[in-house]
Amino acid sequence: MKTKFSSGQLFRLFFLFTLGTYVFTAQHMFQLAEYEGWISIIIGSIGSVVLAYFAVHLAKRHPNQEWIDYGKRLLGRWLHGFFIWIVVLFCLTYSAVSMQQLANLFVSIYYPTTPDYILTIGFMFCVAVLVSNGLKSIIYTNDILWILMGITVTFFSGIILAIPEWDYSMFRMIFHFDWHKINYASLFALNWTGDVILFLFLAPEFKTKKSPMVGLVVAVFASCLIIVEGWMFIFLEVGFHVAKRVKFPVVEFIRFVSTGDFFRNIDHFPILFALCCLTFTKLCLLLYIATKLLTGSFRVKKKGRKYFLYILVVLSSILAIVFSNNAMFFEDFVISYYFQGFLLFIKLIPLIYLIVYGIRKLAAARSLKTVKIEVTSEDEKTTRNTQ
């Protein structure tokens, strides 16, 4: 019997998932939006709630059924198969991007003499071990990481927020609006806050008393609140001119303010721990979904699923190492129109299936109405002939 997970676990899973993405994309947000970053984050979060509604609504139309099964009935075998491979490609690419960013952080700040591939292989090995034990292990591990992160953040929040001397004269600049920058930056924010649509591929695993929308909406807006707050702290402390030139402005901000005789030697621990937790959750979930879709597509039995997982982990690791060896290409790739368009297409998959579902339902209703009219017409003719 499958273990059903609660709404609270759903919230914690996607809260950490969304929050972890921002740590590595903060620089791009300052580059794209400048003063309007906070507006773009809010707009992107609202858009994510809309996308989450589509995903939940589609899942509710097919309760206790996997997307890989009912999707075939809606779109047909070949077109649905195309979407499956697109989602697998998304999970593979996204996991490689996240792994490369974490490895780059470790190498550029903490372990400059350690090769990227050593960190990548070691971290991905841990991910493979956990994912091979199923979603249950991922959820329960995420719950433990949630508690440990809460303790860590609470303990160090007073130290982090007590020291900085903010330039409040910069505060008036956040009301400087440039809608051209806001539009693309909002799309960029939507693409990493809109990851809540991944619930569509996990829906049968969650049995909640309340609608799953509650957990997803709370996760989006809670992460939005923390992200906007963090963006504001960095903006008031260093301004966007410095923030957009620093590779990891969130990390550098924490390292800059957490100074002192005693804490200076241990301030690296909470940063590394938090980033590892956030990235670990994301990688596990992405590779689990990719493995689930591939094995479901090929009707692989439970024992053979691990082989697909190991293949995906190896491919993701290789792609992450390739990104590490081509840093300039990677930076351009992440914020390119092509990659952002691809991410947006993934986010719109639930809407595409809902549109097809609505068209099929409307066509079936019209067909039934036509049949009823024909039957009524035949009955009338029979009655007339009898008379």
Coordinates of N, CA, C and O in Angstrom, one line a residue, residues 1-131:
M1 N 0.8 -1.2 0.0 CA 0.0 0.0 0.0 C 0.9 1.3 0.0 O 1.8 1.4 0.8
K2 N 0.5 2.2 -0.9 CA 1.3 3.4 -1.0 C 1.1 4.3 0.2 O 0.0 4.4 0.7
T3 N 2.2 5.0 0.6 CA 2.0 6.0 1.7 C 1.5 7.3 1.1 O 2.0 7.8 0.1
K4 N 0.5 7.8 1.7 CA -0.1 9.1 1.3 C 0.5 10.2 2.2 O 0.6 10.0 3.4
F5 N 0.8 11.3 1.6 CA 1.5 12.4 2.3 C 0.5 13.5 2.5 O -0.4 13.7 1.7
S6 N 0.8 14.3 3.5 CA -0.1 15.4 4.0 C 0.1 16.7 3.3 O 1.1 16.9 2.5
S7 N -0.9 17.6 3.5 CA -0.8 18.9 3.0 C 0.4 19.7 3.5 O 1.1 20.5 2.8
G8 N 0.7 19.5 4.8 CA 1.9 20.1 5.4 C 3.2 19.7 4.8 O 4.1 20.5 4.5
Q9 N 3.3 18.4 4.4 CA 4.5 17.9 3.8 C 4.6 18.4 2.3 O 5.7 18.7 1.9
L10 N 3.4 18.6 1.7 CA 3.4 19.2 0.4 C 3.9 20.7 0.4 O 4.8 21.1 -0.4
F11 N 3.5 21.4 1.5 CA 4.0 22.8 1.6 C 5.5 22.8 1.9 O 6.2 23.6 1.2
R12 N 6.0 22.0 2.8 CA 7.4 22.0 3.1 C 8.2 21.6 1.9 O 9.3 22.2 1.7
L13 N 7.8 20.7 1.1 CA 8.5 20.2 0.0 C 8.7 21.4 -1.0 O 9.9 21.6 -1.5
F14 N 7.6 22.0 -1.4 CA 7.8 23.1 -2.5 C 8.2 24.4 -1.9 O 8.7 25.2 -2.7
F15 N 8.1 24.6 -0.6 CA 8.7 25.8 0.0 C 10.2 25.8 -0.1 O 10.8 26.7 -0.6
L16 N 10.8 24.7 0.3 CA 12.3 24.6 0.2 C 12.7 24.5 -1.2 O 13.8 25.0 -1.6
F17 N 11.9 23.9 -2.1 CA 12.3 23.8 -3.5 C 12.3 25.2 -4.1 O 13.3 25.5 -4.8
T18 N 11.3 26.0 -3.9 CA 11.2 27.4 -4.5 C 12.3 28.3 -3.9 O 13.0 29.0 -4.6
L19 N 12.5 28.2 -2.6 CA 13.4 29.0 -1.9 C 14.9 28.7 -2.4 O 15.7 29.6 -2.5
G20 N 15.1 27.5 -2.6 CA 16.5 27.1 -3.0 C 16.9 27.6 -4.4 O 18.0 27.9 -4.7
T21 N 15.9 27.8 -5.3 CA 16.2 28.3 -6.6 C 16.6 29.7 -6.6 O 17.5 30.1 -7.3
Y22 N 16.0 30.5 -5.7 CA 16.3 32.0 -5.7 C 17.7 32.2 -5.2 O 18.4 33.2 -5.7
V23 N 18.3 31.4 -4.3 CA 19.7 31.7 -3.9 C 20.6 31.7 -5.0 O 21.6 32.5 -5.0
F24 N 20.4 30.9 -6.0 CA 21.3 30.9 -7.2 C 20.9 31.8 -8.3 O 21.6 31.9 -9.3
T25 N 19.7 32.4 -8.3 CA 19.2 33.2 -9.4 C 19.1 34.7 -9.0 O 18.7 35.5 -9.8
A26 N 19.5 35.0 -7.7 CA 19.4 36.4 -7.3 C 20.2 37.4 -8.1 O 19.7 38.5 -8.4
Q27 N 21.4 37.0 -8.5 CA 22.2 37.8 -9.4 C 21.5 38.2 -10.7 O 21.5 39.3 -11.1
H28 N 20.9 37.2 -11.3 CA 20.2 37.4 -12.6 C 19.0 38.3 -12.4 O 18.6 39.1 -13.2
M29 N 18.3 38.2 -11.2 CA 17.2 39.1 -10.9 C 17.6 40.5 -10.8 O 17.0 41.4 -11.3
F30 N 18.8 40.8 -10.2 CA 19.3 42.1 -10.1 C 19.8 42.6 -11.5 O 19.6 43.8 -11.8
Q31 N 20.3 41.7 -12.3 CA 20.7 42.1 -13.7 C 19.5 42.5 -14.5 O 19.6 43.5 -15.3
L32 N 18.5 41.7 -14.5 CA 17.3 41.9 -15.4 C 16.4 43.0 -14.9 O 15.9 43.8 -15.7
A33 N 16.1 43.1 -13.6 CA 15.1 44.0 -13.1 C 15.6 45.2 -12.4 O 14.9 46.2 -12.3
E34 N 16.9 45.2 -11.9 CA 17.5 46.3 -11.2 C 16.6 46.7 -10.1 O 16.3 46.0 -9.2
Y35 N 16.0 48.0 -10.1 CA 15.2 48.5 -9.0 C 13.9 47.8 -8.9 O 13.3 47.8 -7.8
E36 N 13.4 47.2 -9.9 CA 12.1 46.6 -10.0 C 12.0 45.1 -9.6 O 11.0 44.4 -9.8
G37 N 13.1 44.6 -9.0 CA 13.2 43.2 -8.7 C 12.1 42.7 -7.8 O 11.5 41.6 -8.1
W38 N 11.7 43.5 -6.8 CA 10.7 43.0 -5.9 C 9.3 42.9 -6.5 O 8.5 42.0 -6.2
I39 N 9.0 43.8 -7.5 CA 7.8 43.8 -8.2 C 7.7 42.5 -9.1 O 6.7 41.8 -9.2
S40 N 8.8 42.2 -9.8 CA 8.9 41.0 -10.6 C 8.7 39.8 -9.8 O 8.0 38.8 -10.3
I41 N 9.2 39.7 -8.6 CA 9.1 38.5 -7.8 C 7.6 38.3 -7.4 O 7.1 37.2 -7.4
I42 N 7.0 39.4 -7.0 CA 5.5 39.3 -6.7 C 4.7 38.9 -7.9 O 3.8 38.0 -7.7
I43 N 4.9 39.5 -9.0 CA 4.2 39.2 -10.2 C 4.4 37.7 -10.6 O 3.5 37.0 -10.9
G44 N 5.7 37.3 -10.5 CA 6.0 35.9 -10.8 C 5.3 34.9 -9.9 O 4.8 33.8 -10.3
S45 N 5.2 35.3 -8.6 CA 4.6 34.4 -7.6 C 3.1 34.3 -7.9 O 2.5 33.2 -7.7
I46 N 2.4 35.4 -8.2 CA 1.0 35.4 -8.5 C 0.8 34.5 -9.8 O -0.2 33.7 -9.8
G47 N 1.6 34.6 -10.8 CA 1.5 33.8 -11.9 C 1.7 32.3 -11.6 O 1.0 31.4 -12.1
S48 N 2.5 32.0 -10.6 CA 2.8 30.7 -10.2 C 1.5 30.1 -9.5 O 1.2 28.9 -9.7
V49 N 0.8 30.9 -8.8 CA -0.4 30.4 -8.2 C -1.5 30.0 -9.2 O -2.2 29.0 -9.1
V50 N -1.5 30.8 -10.3 CA -2.4 30.5 -11.4 C -2.0 29.2 -12.1 O -2.9 28.3 -12.3
L51 N -0.7 29.0 -12.3 CA -0.3 27.7 -12.9 C -0.5 26.6 -11.9 O -0.9 25.5 -12.4
A52 N -0.4 26.8 -10.6 CA -0.6 25.7 -9.7 C -2.1 25.3 -9.7 O -2.5 24.2 -9.6
Y53 N -3.0 26.3 -9.9 CA -4.4 26.0 -10.0 C -4.7 25.1 -11.2 O -5.5 24.2 -11.1
F54 N -4.1 25.4 -12.3 CA -4.3 24.5 -13.5 C -3.8 23.1 -13.2 O -4.5 22.1 -13.6
A55 N -2.7 23.0 -12.6 CA -2.1 21.6 -12.3 C -3.1 20.9 -11.3 O -3.4 19.7 -11.5
V56 N -3.5 21.5 -10.3 CA -4.4 20.9 -9.3 C -5.8 20.6 -9.9 O -6.3 19.5 -9.7
H57 N -6.3 21.5 -10.7 CA -7.6 21.3 -11.4 C -7.5 20.1 -12.3 O -8.4 19.3 -12.3
L58 N -6.4 19.9 -13.1 CA -6.3 18.8 -14.0 C -6.2 17.5 -13.2 O -6.8 16.5 -13.5
A59 N -5.4 17.5 -12.1 CA -5.3 16.3 -11.2 C -6.6 15.9 -10.6 O -6.9 14.7 -10.5
K60 N -7.4 16.9 -10.2 CA -8.7 16.6 -9.6 C -9.7 16.0 -10.6 O -10.6 15.2 -10.2
R61 N -9.5 16.3 -11.9 CA -10.4 15.7 -12.9 C -10.1 14.2 -13.1 O -10.9 13.5 -13.6
H62 N -8.9 13.8 -12.6 CA -8.5 12.4 -12.7 C -8.0 11.9 -11.4 O -6.8 11.7 -11.3
P63 N -8.8 11.8 -10.4 CA -8.3 11.4 -9.0 C -7.8 10.0 -9.0 O -8.2 9.1 -9.7
N64 N -6.7 9.9 -8.2 CA -6.0 8.6 -8.1 C -5.5 8.0 -9.4 O -5.3 6.8 -9.5
Q65 N -5.2 8.8 -10.3 CA -4.6 8.4 -11.6 C -3.4 9.2 -11.9 O -3.2 10.3 -11.5
E66 N -2.4 8.5 -12.5 CA -1.1 9.1 -12.8 C -1.3 9.9 -14.1 O -2.0 9.5 -15.0
W67 N -0.6 11.0 -14.2 CA -0.6 11.8 -15.4 C -0.1 11.0 -16.6 O -0.7 11.2 -17.7
I68 N 0.8 10.2 -16.4 CA 1.3 9.4 -17.5 C 0.3 8.5 -18.1 O 0.4 8.1 -19.3
D69 N -0.8 8.1 -17.3 CA -1.8 7.2 -17.8 C -3.0 8.0 -18.5 O -3.3 7.7 -19.6
Y70 N -3.5 9.0 -17.7 CA -4.7 9.6 -18.3 C -4.3 10.6 -19.4 O -5.1 11.0 -20.3
G71 N -3.0 11.1 -19.4 CA -2.6 11.9 -20.5 C -2.6 11.3 -21.8 O -2.8 11.9 -22.9
K72 N -2.4 10.0 -21.8 CA -2.4 9.2 -23.1 C -3.8 9.2 -23.7 O -4.0 9.3 -24.9
R73 N -4.8 9.1 -22.8 CA -6.2 9.1 -23.3 C -6.6 10.5 -23.8 O -7.4 10.6 -24.7
L74 N -6.0 11.6 -23.3 CA -6.3 12.9 -23.7 C -5.7 13.3 -25.0 O -6.3 13.8 -25.9
L75 N -4.4 13.1 -25.1 CA -3.6 13.6 -26.3 C -3.2 12.5 -27.3 O -2.8 12.8 -28.4
G76 N -3.4 11.3 -26.9 CA -2.9 10.2 -27.8 C -1.5 9.7 -27.4 O -0.8 10.5 -26.7
R77 N -1.2 8.6 -27.8 CA 0.1 7.9 -27.4 C 1.3 8.8 -27.8 O 2.2 9.0 -27.0
W78 N 1.4 9.2 -29.1 CA 2.6 9.8 -29.6 C 2.8 11.2 -29.0 O 3.9 11.6 -28.6
L79 N 1.7 12.0 -29.1 CA 1.9 13.4 -28.6 C 2.1 13.4 -27.1 O 2.9 14.2 -26.6
H80 N 1.4 12.5 -26.3 CA 1.7 12.4 -24.9 C 3.1 12.0 -24.6 O 3.8 12.4 -23.7
G81 N 3.6 11.0 -25.4 CA 5.0 10.6 -25.3 C 6.0 11.7 -25.5 O 7.0 11.8 -24.8
F82 N 5.7 12.6 -26.4 CA 6.5 13.8 -26.7 C 6.6 14.6 -25.4 O 7.7 15.0 -25.0
F83 N 5.5 14.8 -24.8 CA 5.4 15.7 -23.5 C 6.2 15.0 -22.4 O 6.8 15.6 -21.6
I84 N 6.1 13.7 -22.3 CA 6.9 12.9 -21.3 C 8.4 13.1 -21.5 O 9.1 13.5 -20.5
W85 N 8.8 13.0 -22.7 CA 10.3 13.2 -22.9 C 10.7 14.7 -22.7 O 11.8 14.9 -22.2
I86 N 9.8 15.6 -23.0 CA 10.1 17.0 -22.7 C 10.3 17.3 -21.2 O 11.2 18.0 -20.8
V87 N 9.4 16.7 -20.4 CA 9.5 16.8 -19.0 C 10.7 16.2 -18.4 O 11.4 16.7 -17.5
V88 N 11.0 15.0 -18.9 CA 12.3 14.3 -18.5 C 13.5 15.2 -18.9 O 14.4 15.3 -18.1
L89 N 13.5 15.7 -20.1 CA 14.6 16.6 -20.5 C 14.7 17.8 -19.5 O 15.8 18.3 -19.2
F90 N 13.5 18.4 -19.2 CA 13.5 19.5 -18.2 C 14.1 19.1 -16.9 O 14.9 19.9 -16.3
C91 N 13.7 18.0 -16.3 CA 14.2 17.5 -15.0 C 15.7 17.3 -15.1 O 16.5 17.7 -14.2
L92 N 16.2 16.7 -16.2 CA 17.6 16.5 -16.4 C 18.4 17.8 -16.5 O 19.4 17.9 -15.8
T93 N 17.9 18.7 -17.3 CA 18.6 20.0 -17.5 C 18.6 20.8 -16.2 O 19.6 21.4 -15.8
Y94 N 17.5 20.9 -15.6 CA 17.3 21.7 -14.4 C 18.1 21.2 -13.2 O 18.7 21.9 -12.5
S95 N 18.2 19.8 -13.1 CA 19.0 19.3 -12.0 C 20.5 19.5 -12.3 O 21.3 19.8 -11.4
A96 N 20.9 19.5 -13.6 CA 22.3 19.8 -13.9 C 22.7 21.2 -13.7 O 23.7 21.6 -13.1
V97 N 21.7 22.1 -14.0 CA 21.9 23.6 -13.7 C 22.1 23.8 -12.2 O 23.0 24.5 -11.8
S98 N 21.2 23.2 -11.4 CA 21.3 23.4 -10.0 C 22.5 22.8 -9.4 O 23.2 23.4 -8.5
M99 N 23.0 21.7 -9.9 CA 24.2 21.0 -9.4 C 25.4 21.9 -9.7 O 26.3 22.0 -8.9
Q100 N 25.4 22.4 -10.9 CA 26.5 23.2 -11.4 C 26.6 24.5 -10.5 O 27.7 24.9 -10.1
Q101 N 25.5 25.1 -10.2 CA 25.5 26.3 -9.4 C 26.0 26.0 -8.0 O 26.8 26.8 -7.4
L102 N 25.6 24.9 -7.4 CA 26.1 24.6 -6.1 C 27.6 24.3 -6.1 O 28.3 24.8 -5.2
A103 N 28.0 23.5 -7.1 CA 29.5 23.2 -7.2 C 30.3 24.5 -7.4 O 31.4 24.7 -6.8
N104 N 29.8 25.4 -8.2 CA 30.4 26.6 -8.5 C 30.6 27.5 -7.2 O 31.6 28.1 -7.0
L105 N 29.5 27.5 -6.4 CA 29.5 28.2 -5.1 C 30.6 27.6 -4.2 O 31.4 28.4 -3.6
F106 N 30.7 26.3 -4.1 CA 31.7 25.7 -3.2 C 33.1 26.0 -3.7 O 34.0 26.4 -2.9
V107 N 33.3 25.9 -5.0 CA 34.6 26.1 -5.5 C 35.1 27.6 -5.5 O 36.2 27.9 -5.1
S108 N 34.2 28.5 -5.8 CA 34.5 29.9 -5.9 C 34.7 30.6 -4.5 O 35.4 31.5 -4.4
I109 N 34.1 30.0 -3.5 CA 34.1 30.7 -2.2 C 34.8 29.9 -1.1 O 35.7 30.4 -0.4
Y110 N 34.5 28.6 -1.0 CA 34.9 27.8 0.1 C 36.1 26.8 -0.2 O 37.0 26.6 0.6
Y111 N 36.0 26.2 -1.4 CA 37.0 25.1 -1.7 C 37.6 25.4 -3.1 O 37.4 24.7 -4.0
P112 N 38.4 26.4 -3.2 CA 38.9 26.8 -4.5 C 39.9 25.8 -5.2 O 40.1 25.9 -6.4
T113 N 40.5 24.9 -4.4 CA 41.4 24.0 -4.9 C 40.8 22.6 -5.3 O 41.4 21.7 -5.8
T114 N 39.5 22.5 -5.0 CA 38.8 21.3 -5.2 C 38.1 21.3 -6.6 O 37.4 22.2 -7.0
P115 N 38.4 20.3 -7.4 CA 37.8 20.2 -8.8 C 36.2 20.2 -8.7 O 35.7 19.5 -7.8
D116 N 35.6 20.8 -9.7 CA 34.1 20.8 -9.7 C 33.6 19.3 -9.8 O 32.6 19.0 -9.1
Y117 N 34.2 18.5 -10.6 CA 33.6 17.2 -10.8 C 33.6 16.3 -9.5 O 32.8 15.4 -9.4
I118 N 34.6 16.6 -8.6 CA 34.6 15.8 -7.4 C 33.4 16.1 -6.5 O 32.7 15.2 -6.0
L119 N 33.1 17.4 -6.4 CA 31.9 17.8 -5.6 C 30.6 17.3 -6.3 O 29.7 16.9 -5.6
T120 N 30.6 17.4 -7.6 CA 29.4 17.0 -8.4 C 29.1 15.5 -8.2 O 28.0 15.1 -7.9
I121 N 30.2 14.7 -8.3 CA 30.0 13.2 -8.2 C 29.6 12.9 -6.8 O 28.7 12.0 -6.6
G122 N 30.3 13.5 -5.8 CA 30.0 13.1 -4.4 C 28.5 13.5 -4.0 O 27.8 12.7 -3.4
F123 N 28.1 14.7 -4.4 CA 26.7 15.1 -4.1 C 25.7 14.3 -4.8 O 24.7 13.9 -4.3
M124 N 25.9 14.0 -6.1 CA 24.9 13.3 -6.9 C 24.9 11.8 -6.4 O 23.8 11.2 -6.6
F125 N 25.9 11.3 -5.9 CA 25.9 9.9 -5.3 C 24.9 9.9 -4.2 O 24.1 9.0 -4.0
C126 N 25.0 10.9 -3.3 CA 24.1 11.0 -2.2 C 22.6 11.1 -2.6 O 21.7 10.5 -2.1
V127 N 22.4 11.9 -3.7 CA 21.1 12.1 -4.2 C 20.5 10.7 -4.8 O 19.4 10.4 -4.6
A128 N 21.4 10.0 -5.5 CA 21.0 8.7 -6.1 C 20.6 7.7 -5.0 O 19.6 7.0 -5.2
V129 N 21.3 7.7 -3.9 CA 21.0 6.8 -2.8 C 19.6 7.0 -2.2 O 18.8 6.1 -2.0
L130 N 19.3 8.3 -2.0 CA 18.1 8.7 -1.4 C 16.9 8.5 -2.4 O 15.9 7.9 -2.0
V131 N 17.1 8.9 -3.6 CA 16.0 8.7 -4.6 C 15.7 7.3 -4.9 O 14.5 6.9 -5.1

